[in-house]
């Protein structure tokens, strides 16, 4: 199975624009006719609809998968709109409407903690422009200069006469006002909605079971499909015997999906699934069947000493620095594949006719899903549409739509006019994921006679995400995402230390499994490599781990501020009982400066994480309460991967098929989490993913402090360690 779409030029432009980059109209229950009705409502501008009852509908293009982006974006629009928060609700637009309106909402890409940080200017200007148009409409009605009018809390006041009018009374007239071109934004010191820990807008419907996810879609006359692909990625179908199941109750049709899969369509999903399980299928597993954990690890190990390294960060002369060092220290780390394990398995509902193709799905990239649908059905983009729903988990998995959307469209195309929901089993989802990439890292450091770090070389060997997902975005064959956390500077993922001679390079080696964007992506393993080894160096020179870091961070004040915050709040340096230890980690990820201090107790092979203190500086914090929840949630993800995760490959197949073999942290495992949100202003960073990366190294360093033993390969379940 190899999902590599062949985009036509129109589809490629849409997908590329979506990948590189917002706000929106969407639908709580997204059916085509309802979508058209919502978009036809009178609007002030693309971002704002004010109804006669003063309800303010804010349109949000980004996807909501539990991370709170929807509420944060609405806060930013409402801030500049100067409306009453109690009146705010939301809609999701469709990517087709966005294309038709010349991408007025920007891109629909919700990954890499970009939801707020990359669209804040666009959405705030959308709210500010709507406010200006409403005020102008009121001034026109009163026949007074607009300079004499002000807006606040959804009401416009003519200051000289003290006349007032509400937004709902002038909204229709405002829609006829020429949109402003010069749109000033509020000074952050004047914010009254941004920066407040307001309740999430999507919580009430979720707690009452009203929220519609992709898996919940129901359409008149809908049928259901269960799908299987070759169990080895890159393999093909040899044969299948449809005659064995065609007489089963409810089964409508058996269809082949290109050369790698087969599906059964029936009047219920369970009937489709059980029929597919009963149908004999022979597979040609292809060359990937030769791969295993051992062969992949051996191939990556070769890359640690190869001469094919692609350079991501270089300063000074590492070779000379290491050669002249009084002492060298070396270590090799290895990080495994990880599955996304979203609560909602992959699914999409598609309806195809020769004139139109529609898709209903949970997606993190609506425009890419639209391009995929267009390519799969053969119709141009204007004849296709994607209706986004809420996501039952994304974590990067639903940023890649060329499999679950494509498969659904290809199946629906074989029964024109009939809506068909294709729902993957948990086993299909787990074994055909786009996994967090597998890597190894060899680190060599040089210390001078005074124990100063004078040179360090990080050689990463392993898989490139962009080579598998977006090869057009490779830079001279190099994947810049590989070097997250190692960047020499800037506001994305900079290395936190100053070393006179540094080299970070990558030997790209891509096994047959698909790599993908897994929440936090490359910084998750890179932070382990950086921060665990920093502790190793501190021990080598006999220094306190905090003081060793501080010595290297004098030119990195924002990194240092986060580190100092967790060290102080985490009681660094205070005595602990035998068997307990503390560990530190600091990083920059997705534009935010983050740090963690973990405290653990180890009894034999049992690890109890007592406490993690976290600090995050995202520049601006739109909703501090939500940031705190995101940090705690991110630790669940990072620590699950550290202790329990890891995908095993045997005979080319993924061995983990469900939650019995790919386990998650339980509530009892969760440590006490204390979060310090310390926005410094001046930039916009992410909050959903950055702190994932400091959880694992902080805990690893704490385990070493408690036991004296250093772990360099993961998950820790393979080292015999368990969480209690």
mmCIF file of N, CA, C and O in Angstrom, residues 324 393 438 573 642 682 699:
data_model
loop_
_atom_site.group_PDB
_atom_site.id
_atom_site.type_symbol
_atom_site.label_atom_id
_atom_site.label_comp_id
_atom_site.label_asym_id
_atom_site.label_seq_id
_atom_site.Cartn_x
_atom_site.Cartn_y
_atom_site.Cartn_z
ATOM 1 N N UNK A 324 41.210 18.694 19.479
ATOM 2 C CA UNK A 324 42.036 19.396 20.466
ATOM 3 C C UNK A 324 41.484 19.308 21.885
ATOM 4 O O UNK A 324 42.091 19.840 22.823
ATOM 5 N N UNK A 393 -9.762 13.572 18.045
ATOM 6 C CA UNK A 393 -8.314 13.381 18.111
ATOM 7 C C UNK A 393 -7.692 13.612 16.758
ATOM 8 O O UNK A 393 -8.195 13.156 15.725
ATOM 9 N N UNK A 438 11.230 7.098 13.076
ATOM 10 C CA UNK A 438 12.233 6.380 13.849
ATOM 11 C C UNK A 438 13.596 7.035 13.600
ATOM 12 O O UNK A 438 13.951 7.343 12.455
ATOM 13 N N UNK A 573 17.533 21.412 44.062
ATOM 14 C CA UNK A 573 18.596 21.480 45.051
ATOM 15 C C UNK A 573 18.183 21.084 46.449
ATOM 16 O O UNK A 573 19.041 20.855 47.315
ATOM 17 N N UNK A 642 7.089 7.769 26.063
ATOM 18 C CA UNK A 642 8.348 7.402 26.723
ATOM 19 C C UNK A 642 8.265 6.024 27.372
ATOM 20 O O UNK A 642 9.178 5.203 27.236
ATOM 21 N N UNK A 682 5.654 40.275 22.486
ATOM 22 C CA UNK A 682 6.602 40.458 21.396
ATOM 23 C C UNK A 682 6.602 39.393 20.325
ATOM 24 O O UNK A 682 7.193 39.585 19.263
ATOM 25 N N UNK A 699 11.916 13.686 33.007
ATOM 26 C CA UNK A 699 11.682 12.454 33.762
ATOM 27 C C UNK A 699 12.875 11.508 33.652
ATOM 28 O O UNK A 699 13.292 10.882 34.642
#
